[in-house]
Short mmCIF file of C-alpha atoms in Angstrom, two decimals:
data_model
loop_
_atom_site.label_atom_id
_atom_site.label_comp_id
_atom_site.label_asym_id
_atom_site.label_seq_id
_atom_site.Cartn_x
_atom_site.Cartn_y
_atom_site.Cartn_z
CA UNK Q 28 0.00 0.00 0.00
CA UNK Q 29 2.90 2.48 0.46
CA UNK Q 30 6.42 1.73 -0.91
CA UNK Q 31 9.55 4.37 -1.40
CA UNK Q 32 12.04 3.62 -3.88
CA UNK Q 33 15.75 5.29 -3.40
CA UNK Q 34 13.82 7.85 -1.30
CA UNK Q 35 16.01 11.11 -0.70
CA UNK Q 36 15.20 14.26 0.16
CA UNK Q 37 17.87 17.15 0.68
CA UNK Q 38 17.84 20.83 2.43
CA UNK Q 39 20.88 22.58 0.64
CA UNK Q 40 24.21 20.29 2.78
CA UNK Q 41 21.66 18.70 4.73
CA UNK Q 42 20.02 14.90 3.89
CA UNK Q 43 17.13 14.60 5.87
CA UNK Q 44 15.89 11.40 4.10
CA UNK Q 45 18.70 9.27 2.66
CA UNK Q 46 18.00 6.67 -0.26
CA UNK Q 47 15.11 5.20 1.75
CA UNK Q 48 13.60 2.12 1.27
CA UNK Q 49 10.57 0.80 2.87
CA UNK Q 50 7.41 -1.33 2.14
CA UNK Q 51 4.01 -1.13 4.22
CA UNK Q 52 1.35 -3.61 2.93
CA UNK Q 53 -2.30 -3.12 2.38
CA UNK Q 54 -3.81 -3.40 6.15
CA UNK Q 55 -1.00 -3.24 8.81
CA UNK Q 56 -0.19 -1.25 10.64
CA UNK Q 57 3.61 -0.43 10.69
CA UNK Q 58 5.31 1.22 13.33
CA UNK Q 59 7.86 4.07 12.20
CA UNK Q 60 10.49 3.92 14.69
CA UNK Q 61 13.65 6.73 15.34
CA UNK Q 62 14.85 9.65 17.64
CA UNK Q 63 14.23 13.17 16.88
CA UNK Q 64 15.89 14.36 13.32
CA UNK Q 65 16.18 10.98 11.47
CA UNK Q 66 13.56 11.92 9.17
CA UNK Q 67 10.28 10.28 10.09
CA UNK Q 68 8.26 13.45 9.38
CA UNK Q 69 9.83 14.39 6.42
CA UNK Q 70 9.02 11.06 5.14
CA UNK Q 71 5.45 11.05 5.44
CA UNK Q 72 4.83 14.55 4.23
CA UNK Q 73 6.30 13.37 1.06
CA UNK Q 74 4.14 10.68 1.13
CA UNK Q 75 1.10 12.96 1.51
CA UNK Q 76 2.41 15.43 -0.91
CA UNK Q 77 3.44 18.22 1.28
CA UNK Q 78 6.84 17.92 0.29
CA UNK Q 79 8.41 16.83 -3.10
CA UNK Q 80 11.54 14.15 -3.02
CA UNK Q 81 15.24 15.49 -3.92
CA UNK Q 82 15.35 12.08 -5.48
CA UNK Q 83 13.82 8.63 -5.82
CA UNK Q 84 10.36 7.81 -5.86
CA UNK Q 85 7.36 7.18 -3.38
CA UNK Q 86 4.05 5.26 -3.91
CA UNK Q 87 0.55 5.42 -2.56
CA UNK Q 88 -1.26 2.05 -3.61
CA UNK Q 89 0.66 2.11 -6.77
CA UNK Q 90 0.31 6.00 -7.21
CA UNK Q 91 3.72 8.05 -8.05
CA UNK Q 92 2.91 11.03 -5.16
CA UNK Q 93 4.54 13.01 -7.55
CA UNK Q 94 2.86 12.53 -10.92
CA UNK Q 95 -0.58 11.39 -9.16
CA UNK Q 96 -0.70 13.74 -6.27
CA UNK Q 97 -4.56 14.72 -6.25
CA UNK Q 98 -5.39 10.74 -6.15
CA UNK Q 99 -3.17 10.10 -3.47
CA UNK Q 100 -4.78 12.75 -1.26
CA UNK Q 101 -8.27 11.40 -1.80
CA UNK Q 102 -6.74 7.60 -0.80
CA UNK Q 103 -4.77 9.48 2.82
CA UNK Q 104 -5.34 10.79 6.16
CA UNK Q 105 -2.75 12.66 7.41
CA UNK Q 106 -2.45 13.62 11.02
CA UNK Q 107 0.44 15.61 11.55
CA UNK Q 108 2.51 15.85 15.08
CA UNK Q 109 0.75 18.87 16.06
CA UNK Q 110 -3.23 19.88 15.20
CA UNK Q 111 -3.86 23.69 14.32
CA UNK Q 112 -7.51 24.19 15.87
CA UNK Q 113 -10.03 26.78 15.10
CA UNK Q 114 -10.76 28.69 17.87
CA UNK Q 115 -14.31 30.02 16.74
CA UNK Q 116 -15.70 26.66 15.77
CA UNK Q 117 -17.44 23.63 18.13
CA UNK Q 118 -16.85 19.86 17.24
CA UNK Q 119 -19.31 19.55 14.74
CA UNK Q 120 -18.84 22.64 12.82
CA UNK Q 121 -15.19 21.90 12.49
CA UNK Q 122 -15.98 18.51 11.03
CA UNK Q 123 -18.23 19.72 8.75
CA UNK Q 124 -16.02 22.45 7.24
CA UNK Q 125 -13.19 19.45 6.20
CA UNK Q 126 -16.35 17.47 4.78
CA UNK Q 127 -17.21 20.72 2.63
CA UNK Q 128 -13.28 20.82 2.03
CA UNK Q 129 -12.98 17.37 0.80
CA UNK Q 130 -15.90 17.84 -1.31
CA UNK Q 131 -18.87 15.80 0.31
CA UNK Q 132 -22.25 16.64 -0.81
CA UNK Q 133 -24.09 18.84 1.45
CA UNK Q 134 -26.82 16.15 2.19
CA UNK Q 135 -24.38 13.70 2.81
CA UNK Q 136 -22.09 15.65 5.45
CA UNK Q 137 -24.52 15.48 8.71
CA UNK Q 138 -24.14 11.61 8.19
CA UNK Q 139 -20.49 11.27 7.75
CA UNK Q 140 -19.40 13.62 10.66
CA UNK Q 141 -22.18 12.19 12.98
CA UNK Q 142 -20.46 8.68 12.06
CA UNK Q 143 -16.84 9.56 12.08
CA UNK Q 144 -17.88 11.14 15.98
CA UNK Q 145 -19.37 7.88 16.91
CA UNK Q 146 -16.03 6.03 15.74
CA UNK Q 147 -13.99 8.25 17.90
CA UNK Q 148 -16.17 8.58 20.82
CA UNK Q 149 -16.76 12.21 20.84
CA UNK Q 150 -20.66 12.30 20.50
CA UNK Q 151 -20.95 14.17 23.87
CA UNK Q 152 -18.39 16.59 22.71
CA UNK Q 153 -20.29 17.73 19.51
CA UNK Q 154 -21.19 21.22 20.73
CA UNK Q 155 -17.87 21.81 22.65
CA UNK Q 156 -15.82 24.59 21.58
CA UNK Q 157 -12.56 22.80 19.65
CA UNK Q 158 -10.24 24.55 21.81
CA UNK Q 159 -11.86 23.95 25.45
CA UNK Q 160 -11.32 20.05 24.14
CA UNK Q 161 -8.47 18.39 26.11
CA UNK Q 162 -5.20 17.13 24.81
CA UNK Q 163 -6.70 13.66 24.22
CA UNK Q 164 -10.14 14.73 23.12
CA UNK Q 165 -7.79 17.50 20.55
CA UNK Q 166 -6.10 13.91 19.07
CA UNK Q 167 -8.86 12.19 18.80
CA UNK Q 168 -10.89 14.76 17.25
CA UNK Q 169 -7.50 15.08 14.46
CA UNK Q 170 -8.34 11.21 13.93
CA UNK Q 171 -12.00 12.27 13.67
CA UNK Q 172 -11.02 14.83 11.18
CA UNK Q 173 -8.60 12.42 9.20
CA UNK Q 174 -11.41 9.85 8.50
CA UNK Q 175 -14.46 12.09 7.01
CA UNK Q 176 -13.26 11.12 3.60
CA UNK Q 177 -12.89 7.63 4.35
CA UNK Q 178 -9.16 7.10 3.29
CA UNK Q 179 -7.63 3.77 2.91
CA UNK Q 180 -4.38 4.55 4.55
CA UNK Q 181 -4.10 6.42 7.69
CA UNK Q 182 -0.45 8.49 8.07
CA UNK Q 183 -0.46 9.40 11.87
CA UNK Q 184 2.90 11.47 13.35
CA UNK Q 185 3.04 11.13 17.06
CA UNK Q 186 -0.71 10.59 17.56
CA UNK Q 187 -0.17 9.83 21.42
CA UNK Q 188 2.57 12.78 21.81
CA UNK Q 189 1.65 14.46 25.06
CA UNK Q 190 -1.25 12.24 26.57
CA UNK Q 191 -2.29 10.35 29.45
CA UNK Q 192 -2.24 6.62 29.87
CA UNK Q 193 -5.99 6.44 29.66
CA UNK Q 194 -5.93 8.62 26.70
CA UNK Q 195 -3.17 6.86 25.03
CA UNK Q 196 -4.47 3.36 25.44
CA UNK Q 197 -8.29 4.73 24.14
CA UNK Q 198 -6.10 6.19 20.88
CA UNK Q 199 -4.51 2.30 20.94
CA UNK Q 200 -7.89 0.96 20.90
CA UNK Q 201 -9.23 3.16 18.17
CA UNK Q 202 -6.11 2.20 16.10
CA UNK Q 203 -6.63 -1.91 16.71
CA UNK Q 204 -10.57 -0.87 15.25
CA UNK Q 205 -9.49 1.06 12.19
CA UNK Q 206 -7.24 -2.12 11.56
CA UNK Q 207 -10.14 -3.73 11.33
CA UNK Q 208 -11.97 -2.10 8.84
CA UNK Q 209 -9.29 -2.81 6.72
CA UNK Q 210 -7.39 0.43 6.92
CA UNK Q 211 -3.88 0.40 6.38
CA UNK Q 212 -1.96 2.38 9.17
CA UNK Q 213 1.74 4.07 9.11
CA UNK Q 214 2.53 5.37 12.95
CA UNK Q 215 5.20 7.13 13.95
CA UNK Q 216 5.91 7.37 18.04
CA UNK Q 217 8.43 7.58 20.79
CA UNK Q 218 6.17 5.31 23.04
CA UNK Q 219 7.67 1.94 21.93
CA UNK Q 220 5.73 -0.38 24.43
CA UNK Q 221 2.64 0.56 23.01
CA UNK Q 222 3.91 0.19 19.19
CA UNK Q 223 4.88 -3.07 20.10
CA UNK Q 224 1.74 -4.04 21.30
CA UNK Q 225 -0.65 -3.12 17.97
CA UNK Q 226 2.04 -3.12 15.08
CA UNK Q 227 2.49 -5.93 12.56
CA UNK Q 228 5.87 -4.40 11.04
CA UNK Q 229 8.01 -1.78 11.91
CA UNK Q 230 10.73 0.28 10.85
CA UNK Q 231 13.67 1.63 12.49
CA UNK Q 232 15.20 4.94 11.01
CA UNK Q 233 17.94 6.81 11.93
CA UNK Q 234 20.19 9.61 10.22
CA UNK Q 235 17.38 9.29 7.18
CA UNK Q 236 18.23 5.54 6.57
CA UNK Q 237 16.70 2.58 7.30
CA UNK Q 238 18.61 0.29 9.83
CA UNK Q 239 15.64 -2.25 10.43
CA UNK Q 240 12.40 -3.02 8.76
CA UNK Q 241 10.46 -5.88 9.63
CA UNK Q 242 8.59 -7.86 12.36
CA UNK Q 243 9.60 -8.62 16.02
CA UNK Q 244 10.64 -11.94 15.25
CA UNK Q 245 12.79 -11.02 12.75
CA UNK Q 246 14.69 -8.76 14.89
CA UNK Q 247 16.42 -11.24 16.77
CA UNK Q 248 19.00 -12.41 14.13
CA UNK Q 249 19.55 -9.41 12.85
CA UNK Q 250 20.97 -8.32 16.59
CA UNK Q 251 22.58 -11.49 16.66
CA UNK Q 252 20.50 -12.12 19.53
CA UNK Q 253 19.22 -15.47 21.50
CA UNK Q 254 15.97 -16.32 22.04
CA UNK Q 255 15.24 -16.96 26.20
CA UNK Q 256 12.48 -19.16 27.96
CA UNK Q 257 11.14 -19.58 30.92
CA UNK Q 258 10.41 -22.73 32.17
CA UNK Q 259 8.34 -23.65 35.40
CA UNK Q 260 7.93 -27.48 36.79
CA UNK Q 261 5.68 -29.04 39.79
CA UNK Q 262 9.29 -30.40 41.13
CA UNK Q 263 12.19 -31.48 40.68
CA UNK Q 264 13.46 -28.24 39.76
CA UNK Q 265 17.45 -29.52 39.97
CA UNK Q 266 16.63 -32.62 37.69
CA UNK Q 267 14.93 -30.46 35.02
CA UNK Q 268 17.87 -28.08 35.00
CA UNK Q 269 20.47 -31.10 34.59
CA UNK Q 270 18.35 -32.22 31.59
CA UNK Q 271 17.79 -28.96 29.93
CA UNK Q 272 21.55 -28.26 30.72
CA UNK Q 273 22.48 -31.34 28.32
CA UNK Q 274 20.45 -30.45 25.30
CA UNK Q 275 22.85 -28.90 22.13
CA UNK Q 276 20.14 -26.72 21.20
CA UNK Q 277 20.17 -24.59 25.13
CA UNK Q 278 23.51 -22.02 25.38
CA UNK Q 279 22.86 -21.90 29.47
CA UNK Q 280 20.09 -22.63 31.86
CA UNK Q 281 19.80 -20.90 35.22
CA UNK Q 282 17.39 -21.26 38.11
CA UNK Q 283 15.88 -17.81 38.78
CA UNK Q 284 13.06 -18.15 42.08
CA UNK Q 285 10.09 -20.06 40.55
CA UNK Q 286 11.09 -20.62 37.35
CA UNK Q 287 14.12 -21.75 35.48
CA UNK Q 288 15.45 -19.17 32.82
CA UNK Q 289 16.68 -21.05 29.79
CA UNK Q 290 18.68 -19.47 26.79
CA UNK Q 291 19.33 -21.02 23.84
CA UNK Q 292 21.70 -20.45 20.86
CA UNK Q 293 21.14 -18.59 17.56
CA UNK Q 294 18.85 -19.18 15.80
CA UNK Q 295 17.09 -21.98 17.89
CA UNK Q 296 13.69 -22.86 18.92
CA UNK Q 297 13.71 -24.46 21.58
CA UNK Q 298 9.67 -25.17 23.08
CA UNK Q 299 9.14 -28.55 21.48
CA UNK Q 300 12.41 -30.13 22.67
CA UNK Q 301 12.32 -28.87 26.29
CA UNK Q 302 8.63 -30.09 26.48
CA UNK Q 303 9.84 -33.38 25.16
CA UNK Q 304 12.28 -33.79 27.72
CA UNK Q 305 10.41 -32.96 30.74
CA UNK Q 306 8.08 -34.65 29.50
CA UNK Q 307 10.24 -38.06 29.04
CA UNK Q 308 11.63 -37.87 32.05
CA UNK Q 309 8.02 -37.96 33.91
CA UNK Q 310 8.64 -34.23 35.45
CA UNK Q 311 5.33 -32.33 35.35
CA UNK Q 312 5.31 -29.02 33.37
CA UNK Q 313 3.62 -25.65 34.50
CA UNK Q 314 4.68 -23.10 31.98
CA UNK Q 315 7.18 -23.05 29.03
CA UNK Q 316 6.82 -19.34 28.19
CA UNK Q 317 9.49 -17.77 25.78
CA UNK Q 318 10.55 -14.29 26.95
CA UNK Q 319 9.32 -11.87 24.17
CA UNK Q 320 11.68 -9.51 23.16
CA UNK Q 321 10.83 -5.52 24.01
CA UNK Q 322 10.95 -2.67 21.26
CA UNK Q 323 12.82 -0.89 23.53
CA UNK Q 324 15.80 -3.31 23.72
CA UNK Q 325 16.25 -3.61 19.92
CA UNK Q 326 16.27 0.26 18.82
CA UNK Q 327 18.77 1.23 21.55
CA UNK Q 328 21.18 -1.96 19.96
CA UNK Q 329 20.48 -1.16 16.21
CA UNK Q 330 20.82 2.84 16.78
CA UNK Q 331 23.46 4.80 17.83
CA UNK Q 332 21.54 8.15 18.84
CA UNK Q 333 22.76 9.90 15.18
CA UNK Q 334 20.80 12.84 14.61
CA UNK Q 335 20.97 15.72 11.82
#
C-alpha cells in the first residue's frame, strides 16, 4: 500500500531522508520507529504530498505522489505531530467544514461527521468549543477529522505525543478498530511499548536511513540475539535443570526463584524439545513461556543516537 524507492530528500548540505527504502502492505499497521531528526516526518509529508523528493520515488497504492498527487490525497489521512484548531468553531462545525473541504455533498455531510464522531467517541463533545477540548479529546478529534473522507491509509505522526495513559491506550484501541476495517496504518511514536503491542511491522530509522524493517521476530537475528524461555515445573526443579543443561540446542540454563530461565543459541527454537524432555523424564510441566523480546531493547542496539 505504500512503498519508497531510493527515497532522498535534501535541504541545501543537509540529507534529511537518505535513499530510503521501505514497504508497508495493504492493512497493517507499521510502526515508524527513530529519535528526533532521522527523518520520520519528512518522510510522510512526502508521502502525503506536502513535500516533493530530492530524489527517488514514493508510492501510494501504486500511485507516483509526484505525478498522481490529487489521487493520493483522496486515498490518505494525514495527522500531523501537532493539530492547528479553530478557535471560533465547536466539534461539529469543524468537522463539517473538512467534509465541505474534501468535497462531500451537502446532504451527505450530517451523516459522515455524525459517524466519524461515533467512531472516535466524541458524540458528547459535539457542541464543545474545539479549543476547550483536552489534549486527548484534541487527538482524537484530528483522527476524527482524518477519517471524514474515508481514506484507505491512515499516516499518523506522534498521535499519542503528550497524553495520558488512559488517553493513550483509548487512541490504541481506536487504532486496533481502524485495523479492522481494513485500513492500512503508518505510525510514527516515541512510546515503543505501546507500538509493540498493535504493530504488525516496523521500521527503524535513523540519520534518514533505514537500519531495520520488519517484524519482532525477525529482529532477533539481525541483533545477533538469543531467544530466552522460561520454564516452570511441579518439582524437581534440579533434575529439570540437569536435563535442559544437556540439550545442544540450550547455550545456558539458570534457576531464577520459581522458574528456570533457559537461553538457547542462535537461531534456535527451543519449546518442542524442552517439552519433550520434561516430559520423558516424567517431570510435570507448568509453563514453558518464551521471553518476548521488548521494542525498547532492539532500537537502543540497532541505533546509535545519530541525529541531523
Amino acid at each position: 500500500m505504500i512503498e519508497t524507492r531510493n527515497l532522498t530528500k535534501k535541504y541545501g548540505n543537509l540529507t534529511a531522508v537518505d535513499d530510503l527504502n521501505l514497504i508497508v502492505k495493504d492493512g497493517d499497521i507499521f510502526g515508524f520507529i527513530g529519535p528526533n531528526g532521522a527523518g520520520k516526518t519528512t518522510t510522510m509529508r512526502i508521502l502525503v504530498t506536502l513535500l516533493e523528493p530530492t530524489q527517488g520515488r514514493a508510492f501510494v497504492n501504486g500511485l507516483d505522489v509526484r505525478r498522481h498527487g490529487k489521487k493520493v490525497r483522496r486515498l490518505v489521512g494525514y495527522m500531523p505531530d501537532f493539530m492547528g484548531v479553530y478557535d471560533d468553531l465547536k466539534v461539529f462545525e469543524y468537522l463539517e467544514f473538512f467534509a465541505a473541504a474534501f468535497g462531500i455533498e451537502r446532504r451527505k455531510r450530517k451523516s459522515i461527521v455524525e459517524g466519524v464522531l461515533e467512531l472516535t467517541d466524541l458524540q458528547s463533545k459535539q457542541s464543545a468549543a474545539v479549543d476547550s477540548l483536552s489534549r486527548g479529546m484534541q487527538q482524537r478529534l484530528g483522527l476524527a477529522r482524518v477519517l471524514i473522507h474515508d481514506p484507505k491509509v491512515l499516516i499518523l505522526d506522534e498521535p499519542a505525543s503528550g497524553l495520558d495513559p488512559r488517553a493513550r491506550i483509548e487512541i490504541r484501541e481506536l487504532l486496533r478498530e481502524l485495523k479492522r476495517m481494513g485500513k492500512t496504518i503508518m505510525i510514527s511514536s516515541h512510546i515503543l511499548s505501546e507500538l509493540e503491542e498493535i504493530c504488525d511491522h516496523v521500521g527503524i530509522i535513523e540519520h534518514g536511513r533505514m537500519v531495520f524493517s520488519g517484524t519482532m521476530e525477525e529482529i532477533l537475528p539481525r541483533l545477533g540475539m538469543q531467544s530466552k524461555v522460561r520454564v516452570r515445573v511441579a518439582d524437581s526443579q534440579d533434575k529439570a535443570v540437569e536435563l535442559l543443561t544437556a540439550l545442544p540446542q540450550i547455550s545456558q540454563v539458570r534457576i531464577s526463584g520459581d522458574y528456570i530461565a533457559v537461553t538457547l543459541h542462535e537461531g534456535q527454537n527451543g519449546d518442542g524439545i524442552i517439552a519433550r524432555t520434561l516430559v520423558n523424564a516424567d517431570l510435570d510441566i507448568i509453563s514453558i513461556q518464551p521471553e518476548k523480546l521488548k521494542l525498547d531493547d532492539a532500537f537502543l542496539q540497532l541505533t546509535k543516537g545519530i541525529v541531523h
